[in-house]
Amino acid sequence: MDATTLLLLGQDSLISGAIYALLAVTMVMVFSVTRVLFIPQGEFVTYGALTLAALEAGRVPGTAWLLLGVGAVAAVLAMTRARQTLTFLKAIRILIIDVGLPALLLLIVHWAAPLKLGLVPEMLLTLALVVPLGPLVYRIAFQPLAEASILVLLIVAVGVHMGMTGLGLVFFGPEGYQTSAFSDAVFELGFMNISAQSIWVVTTTAALLLGLYLFFEKTVSGKMLRAAAISRRGARLVGISTDRTGYLAFTLTALIGAVSGLMIGSLTTIYYDSGFIIGLKGFVAAILGGLHSYPLAAAAALLVGTVESFSSYSASAFKEVIVFTIIIPVLLWRSIFRPPVEHLE
Amino acid sequence: MKITQKIIPMAFVLSLFAGSDAMADIKIGITISATGSGAAIGVPAKNTVALLPPTFAGQNVQYIVLDDASDATRAVSNARKLISVEHVDVLIGSSIGPTTFPLVDIAAETKTPLIVMNPATGLVEPMDEKRKWVFKILPHDTVLAKGIADHMAKNGVKTVAFIGFNDAFGENWYAAAEKTLGERGIKIIAKESYTRNDTSVSGQVLKIVAAKPDAVWVGASGTPAVLPQKALKERGYKGQIYHTSGVASMDFIRVGGKFVEGAILPAGPIIAASELPDDNPIKKLALDYIQRYEALNKIPFAAFGPHLVDSVRLISDATPEALKIAKPGTPEFRAALRDGLENVKAVVLINGILSMSPTNHSGYDDRARVMVRVENGAFKLLR
């Protein structure tokens, strides 16, 4: 292996590592705040990429309808749950937020999609369509079970994953899509070609990670999330609503998932079921980070990216095997030296 | 989006009742992978169901279509249900290897003729007591691979790198490549694999470029085949890149864009139907299918849909003789139908000209293949 190959593989691993890092960090966040191992994280990547692809093609993406449907379900659930204290005004408020806004968004998309407004407005529209799915999914699937065991939440997460993959097939079809790149420019650095798109991916990832850090350290909402992560009961005792931290965690996770989708969609072909394997690699990184430490998870994600691209070079037939095998020594090490602590909640 | 259009096929079990006298109808059971990983291949077949003839050989025909969700277990239970509950006379299915292979045992066990819509040679070879119930409506991989190997030999290619799926599809094509290239003295100097859902093949492509092959053969299907082509172009690979017939759909060009320009592949004649010479009997059939498919579904046709039409045409060809022996719905009719299918000679299908024999249940010649090149976003016939 010569220096050129080494550098090219390094560049490749940095790009995929960046995406895995974003997913790993949000997975750690969601797990520590809500105790949900959020398997469907990858679906937000797919939805983000495919929604943008549909908008670029001038079509109304299925996610616009999905948002309306999911919003309606959430509204019905919210009203049933509050049926004892439901007033007319409250019902109207729920309806406006959960059904009215998605309906408005649907109208906007119907108007905007055929106009092909260009990459940036389409990206914003994509985020507006995909991100609200995060908190809505939390309200429908996880909030009623917020106090259930980790295992139950995991099973629900698997169910949500299957549902979202199936809907992805219905909305986007079986074939893959690629979105146009943020920039087609290619810089030549000696013997290496570096595409502007890959620089964009790495800087966006760095900016998002820095943003998350500042969010957790400097803002009240971020501190609420940290408090809920340390102890749900303690957080409630000091007046932090764990429902709200749940929404917040899922909103962030959907946002970061969708942004990852926007970035990766131009680098590779995305299928309705691509998200799972991407999310799973983020999950491997999160496990390597002990499902606890953000910096460790991010570093582990870079490791996963590196292992992946070097094994695809030297033993392509065993690539996935190698990537998923690195989880075993870590699990062994953890089970011997750091026995699991049962959460007393 | 029209929701109703999406929901009706989802609700599925698309039974088309063609007449009132249901007792003596010929029943055709179809299991396809309309959802799941094989959906790209199964959906065009599902969209073709409405184009099947409601009657042939003076009989009403009833089609019972089930979705196996690309799941082998589901394919098996579908086949069992179609045979033991619906008492179908013939079974057609399925879309991908894993859902097709298990059907062979069921067909042999229940003595029901089976028409498979998968290219794997192993479905009908070597011919034995089990496989004599199975007929393949697609030409063998080797018929198609020969087209690539001939083109390489003609253009002075000496060394080839192969990159294909890390599964049965990729391995089957690798075997076909090894055989056809070996016969022509062309060497395979690198073999790499990747999976359908990979987001990057940079590693594999770096290794291929370093090996400096005269040409690259991509053993992949559908839009995932774009990935190595794109990576090769980005690395500045200048040699010719060949693909398999598995990419012969407009989705490949839609996703690949300028990166797939110049790619050469073998395909069924339908892909370049309008360019076929007028005296080619396939031309009329193919154009007719395309026109009806696109009028009905409002989306471009894919090369995987005609397999279903061809399967039914094959059955209709064998039916008149079988009817002389027994009535539909009886084991005798099924056996007679099997014998009939084995004896069809030079029947013109969209996929090619097919002649069956007791030893060859996929008897296509080179007319089942055209070589095409991607030019200006379309498949153009190579002459």
XYZ file of C-alpha atoms in Angstrom:
728
model
C 0.000 0.000 0.000
C 1.591 3.255 -1.070
C 1.166 6.763 0.315
C -1.443 7.789 -2.269
C -3.692 4.874 -1.457
C -3.222 5.547 2.231
C -4.271 9.166 1.859
C -7.245 8.350 -0.362
C -8.462 5.708 2.063
C -7.901 8.158 4.917
C -10.054 10.733 3.158
C -12.761 8.143 2.595
C -12.715 7.045 6.227
C -12.904 10.628 7.446
C -16.085 11.268 5.457
C -17.919 8.139 6.532
C -16.497 8.509 10.038
C -17.955 12.023 10.227
C -21.456 10.780 9.412
C -21.155 7.860 11.858
C -19.923 10.305 14.526
C -23.049 12.433 14.219
C -25.290 9.377 14.481
C -23.276 7.886 17.362
C -23.409 11.087 19.380
C -27.160 11.525 18.960
C -27.683 7.870 19.805
C -25.789 8.320 23.053
C -27.832 11.437 23.762
C -31.193 9.809 23.107
C -30.216 6.776 25.159
C -29.037 8.719 28.165
C -32.011 11.085 28.175
C -34.842 8.670 27.362
C -33.202 5.220 27.756
C -34.309 4.402 24.199
C -31.780 2.640 21.970
C -32.967 4.501 18.935
C -32.506 1.992 16.104
C -34.612 4.069 13.628
C -32.018 6.857 13.780
C -30.785 5.803 10.333
C -34.280 6.198 8.879
C -34.041 9.956 9.416
C -30.902 9.902 7.265
C -32.811 8.089 4.511
C -35.878 10.291 4.835
C -33.708 13.408 4.687
C -31.839 12.297 1.571
C -34.872 10.900 -0.252
C -37.123 13.860 0.595
C -34.520 16.188 -0.870
C -34.217 13.934 -3.934
C -37.989 14.059 -4.454
C -38.066 17.835 -4.111
C -35.196 18.126 -6.575
C -37.168 16.046 -9.038
C -40.082 18.448 -8.581
C -42.282 15.886 -6.842
C -44.149 16.164 -3.551
C -42.266 13.800 -1.218
C -44.269 11.181 0.650
C -42.900 12.507 3.916
C -45.201 15.526 3.565
C -48.208 13.201 3.719
C -46.548 11.109 6.410
C -46.105 14.179 8.615
C -49.802 14.974 8.304
C -50.773 11.385 9.105
C -48.427 11.056 12.041
C -49.543 14.481 13.301
C -53.190 13.389 13.181
C -52.401 10.208 15.136
C -50.480 12.213 17.703
C -53.385 14.674 18.041
C -55.887 11.886 18.629
C -53.592 10.308 21.211
C -53.012 13.622 22.966
C -56.755 14.291 23.156
C -57.562 10.812 24.466
C -54.875 11.099 27.068
C -56.170 14.488 28.230
C -59.851 13.568 27.919
C -60.591 14.315 31.607
C -59.404 17.898 31.380
C -59.951 18.538 27.687
C -61.500 21.893 26.954
C -62.588 23.177 23.574
C -59.691 25.617 23.432
C -57.143 22.939 24.304
C -58.511 20.657 21.607
C -58.272 23.448 19.062
C -54.697 24.137 20.115
C -53.709 20.500 19.712
C -55.393 20.336 16.330
C -53.699 23.486 15.057
C -50.240 22.361 16.126
C -50.438 18.681 15.206
C -52.677 18.754 12.138
C -52.865 22.378 11.033
C -49.143 22.987 10.732
C -48.396 19.764 8.796
C -51.345 20.533 6.519
C -49.978 24.011 5.924
C -46.551 22.524 5.216
C -48.146 20.083 2.774
C -49.758 22.989 0.930
C -46.451 24.847 0.831
C -44.691 21.764 -0.527
C -47.408 21.284 -3.150
C -46.834 24.842 -4.248
C -43.051 24.825 -3.965
C -42.080 21.385 -5.274
C -42.824 21.960 -8.983
C -41.013 25.329 -8.865
C -37.649 23.676 -8.101
C -36.470 26.508 -5.911
C -32.857 25.405 -5.771
C -30.757 23.487 -3.298
C -30.853 25.686 -0.194
C -34.632 26.307 -0.004
C -35.215 22.634 -0.801
C -32.884 21.608 2.002
C -34.727 23.873 4.442
C -38.047 22.457 3.275
C -36.668 18.945 3.754
C -35.657 19.728 7.312
C -39.093 21.263 7.976
C -40.703 18.020 6.778
C -38.415 15.475 8.428
C -37.403 17.010 11.747
C -40.930 17.242 13.263
C -41.240 13.484 12.710
C -38.725 13.013 15.550
C -40.781 14.468 18.419
C -43.995 13.069 16.893
C -42.530 9.569 16.860
C -41.530 10.062 20.488
C -45.050 11.154 21.435
C -46.738 8.255 19.687
C -44.370 5.377 20.348
C -42.238 6.135 23.377
C -43.910 8.685 25.632
C -46.729 6.368 26.779
C -44.029 3.838 27.758
C -41.512 6.289 29.143
C -41.210 4.366 32.407
C -40.952 0.922 30.825
C -37.749 -1.127 30.906
C -34.895 -0.564 28.475
C -35.750 -3.847 26.779
C -39.356 -2.842 26.105
C -38.190 0.481 24.708
C -35.699 -1.332 22.492
C -38.421 -3.587 21.136
C -40.605 -0.567 20.423
C -37.631 1.055 18.672
C -37.248 -1.994 16.444
C -40.969 -1.780 15.658
C -40.661 1.897 14.767
C -37.669 1.066 12.568
C -39.651 -1.551 10.648
C -42.608 0.775 10.278
C -40.459 3.618 9.005
C -38.574 1.377 6.548
C -41.867 0.006 5.197
C -43.305 3.493 4.793
C -40.067 4.521 3.121
C -40.639 1.860 0.473
C -44.213 3.024 -0.083
C -43.242 6.684 -0.348
C -39.941 6.555 -2.191
C -40.090 3.260 -4.093
C -37.493 0.516 -4.258
C -34.884 2.299 -6.355
C -32.088 4.481 -5.093
C -31.673 8.226 -5.469
C -28.799 10.610 -5.450
C -29.146 14.315 -4.747
C -27.086 16.989 -6.417
C -23.934 18.063 -4.634
C -23.655 21.278 -2.666
C -20.695 22.069 -4.836
C -19.113 20.232 -7.751
C -15.719 21.833 -7.205
C -12.671 19.614 -6.854
C -9.412 20.860 -5.367
C -6.154 19.322 -6.416
C -3.727 18.964 -3.585
C -0.574 17.474 -4.980
C -1.630 14.055 -6.256
C -4.929 14.078 -4.375
C -8.316 15.274 -5.501
C -10.434 16.622 -2.694
C -14.039 17.363 -3.535
C -15.654 20.425 -2.034
C -18.532 18.195 -0.996
C -16.303 16.120 1.280
C -14.868 19.264 2.878
C -18.424 20.440 3.392
C -19.345 17.162 5.098
C -16.405 17.320 7.470
C -16.862 20.988 8.386
C -20.622 20.632 8.849
C -20.032 17.667 11.116
C -17.469 19.566 13.136
C -19.810 22.548 13.378
C -22.714 20.365 14.480
C -20.604 18.611 17.112
C -19.336 21.959 18.395
C -22.911 23.256 18.374
C -24.049 20.278 20.429
C -21.236 20.861 22.898
C -22.179 24.533 23.316
C -25.842 23.579 23.554
C -25.178 21.162 26.406
C -22.808 23.505 28.209
C -24.329 26.930 27.748
C -28.087 26.713 27.314
C -30.816 25.949 29.831
C -32.373 23.380 27.500
C -29.038 21.620 27.151
C -28.600 21.566 30.887
C -32.090 20.125 31.234
C -31.092 17.309 28.920
C -27.962 16.651 30.928
C -29.929 16.647 34.149
C -32.438 14.154 32.746
C -29.550 12.021 31.528
C -27.990 11.896 34.981
C -31.212 11.027 36.762
C -34.754 11.182 35.470
C -36.245 11.220 38.939
C -33.824 13.862 40.165
C -34.604 15.998 37.146
C -38.322 15.767 37.824
C -37.776 16.672 41.473
C -36.208 19.962 40.446
C -39.036 20.679 38.047
C -37.706 19.458 34.714
C -40.379 17.768 32.600
C -38.982 14.483 31.275
C -41.600 14.660 28.535
C -40.065 17.871 27.330
C -36.525 16.535 27.465
C -37.777 13.559 25.471
C -39.203 15.819 22.733
C -36.039 17.814 22.722
C -33.754 14.788 22.426
C -35.848 13.368 19.587
C -36.004 16.700 17.793
C -32.226 16.979 17.936
C -31.775 13.414 16.789
C -34.149 13.901 13.844
C -32.431 17.168 12.947
C -28.955 15.670 12.978
C -30.145 12.527 11.191
C -31.798 14.582 8.450
C -28.752 16.829 8.071
C -26.566 13.716 7.734
C -28.961 12.550 5.039
C -28.624 15.849 3.171
C -24.840 15.509 3.297
C -24.540 11.853 2.357
C -27.261 11.946 -0.312
C -24.960 13.568 -2.839
C -21.987 11.318 -2.086
C -23.677 7.991 -2.619
C -26.935 6.415 -3.713
C -29.485 6.177 -0.930
C -32.248 3.549 -0.865
C -35.310 3.411 1.306
C -33.521 0.867 3.531
C -30.008 2.331 3.475
C -30.485 4.051 6.802
C -30.442 0.883 8.847
C -26.870 -0.151 8.078
C -25.608 3.429 8.400
C -27.386 3.768 11.725
C -26.051 0.400 12.833
C -22.500 1.575 12.285
C -23.252 4.695 14.312
C -24.629 2.308 16.912
C -21.398 0.283 16.921
C -19.516 3.515 17.563
C -21.951 4.453 20.344
C -21.380 1.063 21.983
C -17.614 1.475 21.642
C -18.076 4.762 23.478
C -19.881 2.880 26.231
C -23.248 4.511 25.339
C -22.202 7.209 27.715
C -19.383 9.409 26.524
C -19.868 11.804 23.601
C -16.181 12.350 22.764
C -15.474 8.615 23.002
C -18.434 7.851 20.710
C -17.245 10.406 18.156
C -13.700 9.050 18.246
C -15.008 5.494 17.947
C -17.033 6.573 14.907
C -13.859 7.712 13.199
C -12.345 4.350 14.068
C -15.337 2.551 12.538
C -14.988 4.654 9.387
C -11.278 3.856 9.180
C -11.702 0.141 9.767
C -14.455 0.088 7.178
C -12.536 1.754 4.413
C -9.270 -0.090 5.014
C -11.007 -3.457 5.182
C -12.873 -2.663 1.970
C -9.458 -2.205 0.395
C -7.738 -5.297 1.689
C -10.585 -7.779 2.166
C -13.704 -6.437 0.504
C -15.639 -9.672 0.884
C -15.343 -9.499 4.684
C -15.821 -5.776 5.159
C -19.044 -5.832 7.178
C -17.832 -8.796 9.203
C -14.712 -6.913 10.212
C -16.591 -3.717 11.040
C -19.107 -5.448 13.265
C -16.508 -7.691 14.852
C -14.668 -4.780 16.474
C -17.584 -4.547 18.879
C -16.713 -7.918 20.444
C -13.422 -7.096 22.204
C -14.997 -3.930 23.581
C -17.976 -5.826 24.951
C -15.633 -8.435 26.456
C -13.473 -5.781 28.030
C -16.469 -3.979 29.445
C -18.107 -7.084 30.838
C -14.884 -8.128 32.588
C -13.609 -4.824 33.904
C -16.711 -2.694 34.093
C -19.664 -4.843 35.128
C -22.974 -3.297 34.119
C -24.590 -1.027 36.669
C -28.319 -1.531 37.037
C -30.119 1.763 36.834
C -32.268 2.214 39.880
C -35.195 4.208 38.682
C -49.331 11.771 -4.986
C -52.437 9.773 -5.559
C -52.794 7.823 -2.342
C -55.431 5.462 -3.689
C -53.087 4.284 -6.400
C -50.550 3.294 -3.768
C -52.945 1.692 -1.342
C -54.809 -0.593 -3.669
C -51.730 -2.588 -4.713
C -50.611 -2.532 -1.067
C -53.816 -4.131 0.094
C -52.715 -6.746 -2.382
C -54.069 -10.168 -3.254
C -54.794 -8.829 -6.649
C -57.106 -11.463 -7.933
C -58.473 -10.839 -11.344
C -61.649 -12.757 -11.882
C -62.105 -13.054 -15.559
C -65.411 -14.861 -15.797
C -68.328 -16.320 -13.947
C -67.742 -19.993 -14.672
C -64.977 -20.304 -12.074
C -65.081 -24.105 -11.958
C -63.102 -24.926 -15.082
C -60.901 -21.833 -15.129
C -57.209 -22.238 -15.525
C -55.668 -20.970 -12.322
C -52.226 -19.395 -12.358
C -50.586 -18.719 -9.008
C -47.997 -15.964 -8.897
C -45.712 -15.092 -6.002
C -43.438 -12.070 -6.459
C -41.258 -9.880 -4.253
C -43.294 -6.696 -4.493
C -41.794 -5.353 -1.281
C -38.507 -5.786 0.566
C -35.039 -5.937 -0.916
C -36.207 -7.464 -4.204
C -38.856 -4.820 -4.774
C -36.965 -3.175 -7.642
C -37.414 -6.415 -9.579
C -40.804 -7.419 -8.166
C -42.653 -4.134 -8.596
C -42.477 -4.055 -12.435
C -43.860 -7.609 -12.412
C -46.669 -6.573 -10.090
C -47.454 -3.642 -12.402
C -47.637 -6.097 -15.287
C -50.328 -8.328 -13.754
C -53.144 -6.184 -15.164
C -51.742 -6.656 -18.674
C -52.042 -10.451 -18.609
C -54.622 -11.971 -20.966
C -57.966 -12.797 -19.246
C -58.505 -15.768 -21.545
C -56.423 -18.062 -23.712
C -56.986 -21.350 -25.516
C -60.716 -20.695 -25.067
C -60.444 -20.857 -21.300
C -60.959 -18.216 -18.659
C -57.789 -17.620 -16.726
C -57.645 -16.637 -13.102
C -54.493 -15.036 -11.710
C -53.815 -15.154 -7.989
C -50.973 -12.850 -7.023
C -49.245 -12.867 -3.646
C -46.369 -10.782 -2.322
C -43.532 -12.672 -0.638
C -41.829 -9.503 0.675
C -38.438 -10.832 -0.568
C -38.607 -13.338 2.281
C -37.902 -17.008 1.535
C -40.230 -18.242 4.284
C -43.072 -16.153 2.943
C -42.405 -17.376 -0.595
C -42.715 -20.956 0.633
C -45.981 -20.330 2.463
C -47.332 -18.431 -0.546
C -46.542 -21.371 -2.818
C -48.096 -23.853 -0.382
C -51.201 -21.727 -0.110
C -51.519 -21.288 -3.860
C -51.178 -25.014 -4.445
C -53.151 -26.541 -1.586
C -55.842 -23.902 -1.025
C -56.241 -22.323 -4.442
C -55.370 -25.491 -6.419
C -53.466 -23.589 -9.086
C -52.527 -25.397 -12.283
C -49.177 -23.705 -12.604
C -47.007 -21.568 -10.382
C -44.972 -18.529 -11.454
C -42.327 -16.978 -9.209
C -40.380 -15.405 -7.741
C -38.303 -12.287 -8.274
C -34.973 -12.937 -6.535
C -32.801 -15.991 -5.882
C -33.571 -16.537 -2.192
C -37.332 -16.530 -2.800
C -37.139 -18.614 -5.971
C -34.940 -21.575 -5.027
C -37.238 -22.955 -2.282
C -40.123 -23.114 -4.794
C -38.341 -25.832 -6.781
C -38.817 -28.419 -4.027
C -42.463 -27.521 -3.563
C -43.181 -27.730 -7.289
C -41.597 -31.174 -7.525
C -43.286 -32.432 -4.363
C -46.775 -31.322 -5.443
C -46.147 -32.068 -9.127
C -47.023 -28.541 -10.173
C -45.229 -26.944 -13.123
C -43.197 -23.915 -12.011
C -41.980 -21.065 -14.170
C -39.157 -19.144 -12.522
C -38.344 -15.508 -13.243
C -34.781 -15.543 -11.955
C -31.641 -15.905 -14.081
C -29.800 -18.440 -11.864
C -28.637 -21.407 -13.919
C -28.866 -23.709 -10.889
C -32.664 -23.562 -11.023
C -32.844 -25.813 -14.068
C -29.414 -27.435 -14.200
C -28.369 -30.179 -13.808
C -31.678 -31.611 -14.993
C -33.108 -34.167 -12.547
C -36.430 -35.498 -11.215
C -37.025 -32.297 -9.236
C -35.961 -29.758 -11.818
C -38.019 -31.341 -14.565
C -40.989 -29.409 -13.101
C -39.120 -26.117 -13.390
C -38.897 -23.874 -16.455
C -36.826 -20.713 -16.628
C -38.204 -17.764 -18.556
C -34.830 -15.960 -18.466
C -31.782 -16.900 -20.488
C -28.819 -18.328 -18.596
C -26.217 -15.908 -17.257
C -23.758 -17.453 -19.681
C -25.852 -16.439 -22.722
C -25.569 -12.859 -21.521
C -21.982 -13.125 -20.273
C -20.933 -14.431 -23.696
C -21.976 -11.090 -25.162
C -19.623 -9.236 -22.834
C -16.757 -11.683 -23.359
C -17.146 -11.508 -27.156
C -17.132 -7.728 -27.075
C -13.990 -7.740 -24.920
C -12.222 -10.223 -27.182
C -13.140 -8.176 -30.265
C -11.695 -5.033 -28.699
C -8.397 -6.561 -27.659
C -9.023 -6.726 -23.917
C -6.450 -9.003 -22.249
C -6.961 -8.367 -18.529
C -10.169 -7.771 -16.585
C -10.993 -6.775 -13.013
C -14.293 -8.006 -11.602
C -16.235 -6.194 -8.896
C -19.567 -7.638 -7.857
C -22.126 -8.071 -5.125
C -21.045 -10.028 -2.103
C -23.908 -12.505 -2.561
C -25.294 -15.195 -4.845
C -25.941 -12.685 -7.632
C -22.333 -11.510 -7.682
C -20.958 -15.027 -7.375
C -23.138 -16.362 -10.208
C -21.915 -13.614 -12.481
C -18.341 -14.179 -11.402
C -18.702 -17.834 -12.335
C -20.159 -16.839 -15.715
C -17.345 -14.334 -16.239
C -14.687 -16.888 -15.325
C -16.132 -19.415 -17.755
C -16.699 -17.129 -20.741
C -13.485 -15.147 -20.333
C -11.445 -18.303 -19.776
C -12.682 -19.707 -23.087
C -11.350 -16.604 -24.827
C -8.016 -16.472 -23.018
C -8.796 -13.287 -21.115
C -7.389 -13.114 -17.572
C -9.260 -11.916 -14.473
C -6.555 -10.121 -12.486
C -8.595 -8.768 -9.577
C -11.823 -9.736 -7.845
C -13.499 -7.381 -5.393
C -16.890 -7.438 -3.725
C -19.271 -5.004 -2.099
C -22.815 -5.055 -0.751
C -25.917 -3.444 -2.201
C -26.232 -0.949 0.611
C -22.598 0.154 0.740
C -22.112 3.890 0.771
C -18.548 3.769 -0.533
C -16.410 1.435 -2.641
C -13.300 3.614 -2.675
C -11.141 0.884 -1.155
C -12.091 -1.720 -3.731
C -11.758 0.733 -6.604
C -8.304 1.876 -5.500
C -7.164 -1.714 -5.613
C -8.669 -2.248 -9.066
C -7.106 0.893 -10.487
C -3.739 -0.169 -9.043
C -4.013 -3.525 -10.872
C -4.367 -1.647 -14.223
C -6.870 -3.932 -15.982
C -7.840 -3.296 -19.636
C -11.501 -3.430 -18.656
C -13.699 -3.717 -15.565
C -16.725 -5.995 -15.259
C -19.290 -4.926 -12.675
C -21.363 -7.871 -11.436
C -24.145 -5.921 -9.787
C -27.785 -5.093 -10.434
C -30.020 -2.049 -10.327
C -28.938 1.321 -9.017
C -26.315 -0.108 -6.599
C -24.260 -0.873 -9.721
C -23.705 2.861 -10.173
C -21.439 3.062 -7.128
C -18.352 1.270 -8.541
C -18.795 2.905 -11.952
C -18.866 6.345 -10.351
C -15.905 5.628 -8.085
C -13.878 4.293 -11.036
C -14.582 7.407 -13.087
C -13.725 9.646 -10.162
C -10.409 7.855 -9.772
C -9.759 8.574 -13.423
C -10.068 5.008 -14.724
C -10.002 5.169 -18.528
C -10.724 1.560 -19.563
C -14.106 0.237 -20.703
C -16.570 -0.656 -17.933
C -19.032 -3.504 -18.529
C -22.206 -4.202 -16.576
C -24.598 -7.124 -16.361
C -28.148 -7.264 -17.665
C -29.214 -6.486 -14.068
C -28.764 -2.751 -14.649
C -30.948 -2.526 -17.738
C -33.435 -0.049 -16.334
C -33.778 3.696 -16.617
C -33.193 3.996 -12.869
C -29.557 3.072 -13.478
C -29.170 6.011 -15.852
C -31.222 8.339 -13.682
C -28.956 7.761 -10.672
C -25.720 7.371 -12.602
C -26.128 10.413 -14.830
C -22.923 11.379 -16.605
C -20.916 8.777 -14.709
C -22.516 5.822 -16.495
C -22.122 7.263 -19.998
C -20.304 4.744 -22.191
C -21.059 1.721 -20.012
C -21.661 -1.438 -22.069
C -24.009 -4.215 -21.050
C -25.916 -7.187 -22.413
C -29.693 -7.060 -22.035
C -32.910 -8.565 -23.207
C -34.041 -7.225 -26.608
C -36.787 -5.076 -25.059
C -34.268 -2.523 -23.808
C -33.531 -1.373 -27.350
C -36.878 -2.450 -28.815
C -37.366 0.548 -31.085
C -33.901 0.074 -32.598
C -34.394 -3.584 -33.486
C -34.697 -4.300 -37.218
C -38.317 -4.478 -38.379
C -38.061 -8.124 -39.436
C -37.207 -9.156 -35.862
C -40.400 -10.805 -34.531
C -39.558 -9.690 -30.988
C -39.819 -6.026 -31.907
C -43.602 -5.891 -32.255
C -44.218 -7.818 -29.021
C -41.794 -5.670 -27.069
C -43.122 -2.343 -28.345
C -46.665 -3.464 -27.669
C -45.765 -4.384 -24.091
C -43.983 -1.099 -23.458
C -46.882 0.900 -24.817
C -49.472 -0.953 -22.714
C -47.327 -0.921 -19.559
C -46.626 2.784 -19.731
C -50.218 3.662 -20.610
C -51.463 1.724 -17.600
C -48.858 2.599 -14.990
C -47.758 6.061 -16.130
C -44.138 5.175 -15.326
C -41.348 3.970 -17.624
C -41.193 0.192 -18.088
C -38.417 -1.901 -16.547
C -36.912 -4.973 -18.165
C -38.141 -7.211 -15.314
C -41.836 -6.883 -16.136
C -41.976 -8.832 -19.425
C -40.904 -12.061 -17.670
C -44.441 -12.388 -16.368
C -46.046 -11.789 -19.772
C -43.633 -14.287 -21.332
C -44.358 -16.886 -18.648
C -48.080 -16.649 -19.326
C -47.516 -16.764 -23.091
C -45.478 -19.917 -22.635
C -48.291 -21.464 -20.606
C -50.889 -20.448 -23.185
C -48.738 -22.119 -25.839
C -48.716 -25.418 -23.960
C -52.358 -25.314 -22.861
C -54.296 -26.536 -25.964
C -52.468 -29.892 -26.008
C -52.876 -30.308 -22.234
C -56.598 -29.591 -22.503
C -56.981 -32.593 -24.796
C -55.709 -34.833 -22.024
C -57.393 -33.487 -18.910
C -59.452 -30.705 -17.354
C -57.827 -27.806 -15.494
C -57.652 -28.325 -11.744
C -56.616 -31.978 -11.955
C -53.179 -33.549 -11.378
C -53.401 -35.005 -14.897
C -53.759 -31.505 -16.366
C -50.734 -30.304 -14.430
C -48.656 -33.216 -15.665
C -49.859 -32.673 -19.239
C -49.074 -28.975 -18.963
C -45.553 -29.821 -17.805
C -45.075 -32.096 -20.800
C -46.410 -29.353 -23.038
C -44.047 -26.754 -21.605
C -41.147 -29.096 -22.242
C -42.090 -29.375 -25.907
C -42.620 -25.746 -26.921
C -40.568 -24.984 -30.007
C -39.420 -21.584 -31.268
C -42.059 -19.630 -29.405
C -41.503 -15.894 -29.821
C -41.337 -14.097 -26.481
C -40.317 -10.611 -25.459
C -37.211 -12.142 -23.877
C -36.177 -14.000 -27.023
C -36.973 -17.094 -29.031
C -37.471 -20.088 -26.754
C -37.327 -23.808 -27.552
C -37.536 -26.224 -24.640
C -36.303 -29.794 -24.536
C -36.234 -32.488 -21.844
C -32.638 -31.523 -21.041
C -32.822 -27.780 -21.476
C -35.510 -25.826 -19.624
C -34.138 -22.428 -20.585
C -33.532 -22.902 -24.274
C -32.632 -19.457 -25.481
C -30.113 -18.721 -28.212
C -28.153 -15.526 -28.822
C -31.284 -13.757 -30.052
C -32.213 -13.389 -26.374
C -29.459 -10.853 -25.983
C -28.518 -7.502 -27.410
C -25.451 -5.480 -26.457
C -26.204 -1.878 -25.584
C -24.171 1.167 -24.636
C -25.332 4.056 -22.478
C -25.308 7.121 -24.707
C -26.812 10.499 -23.870
C -28.903 9.019 -21.102
C -30.375 6.119 -23.088
C -29.522 2.524 -23.994
C -28.331 2.441 -27.606
C -27.971 -0.759 -29.564
C -24.375 -1.720 -30.377
C -24.191 -3.067 -33.893
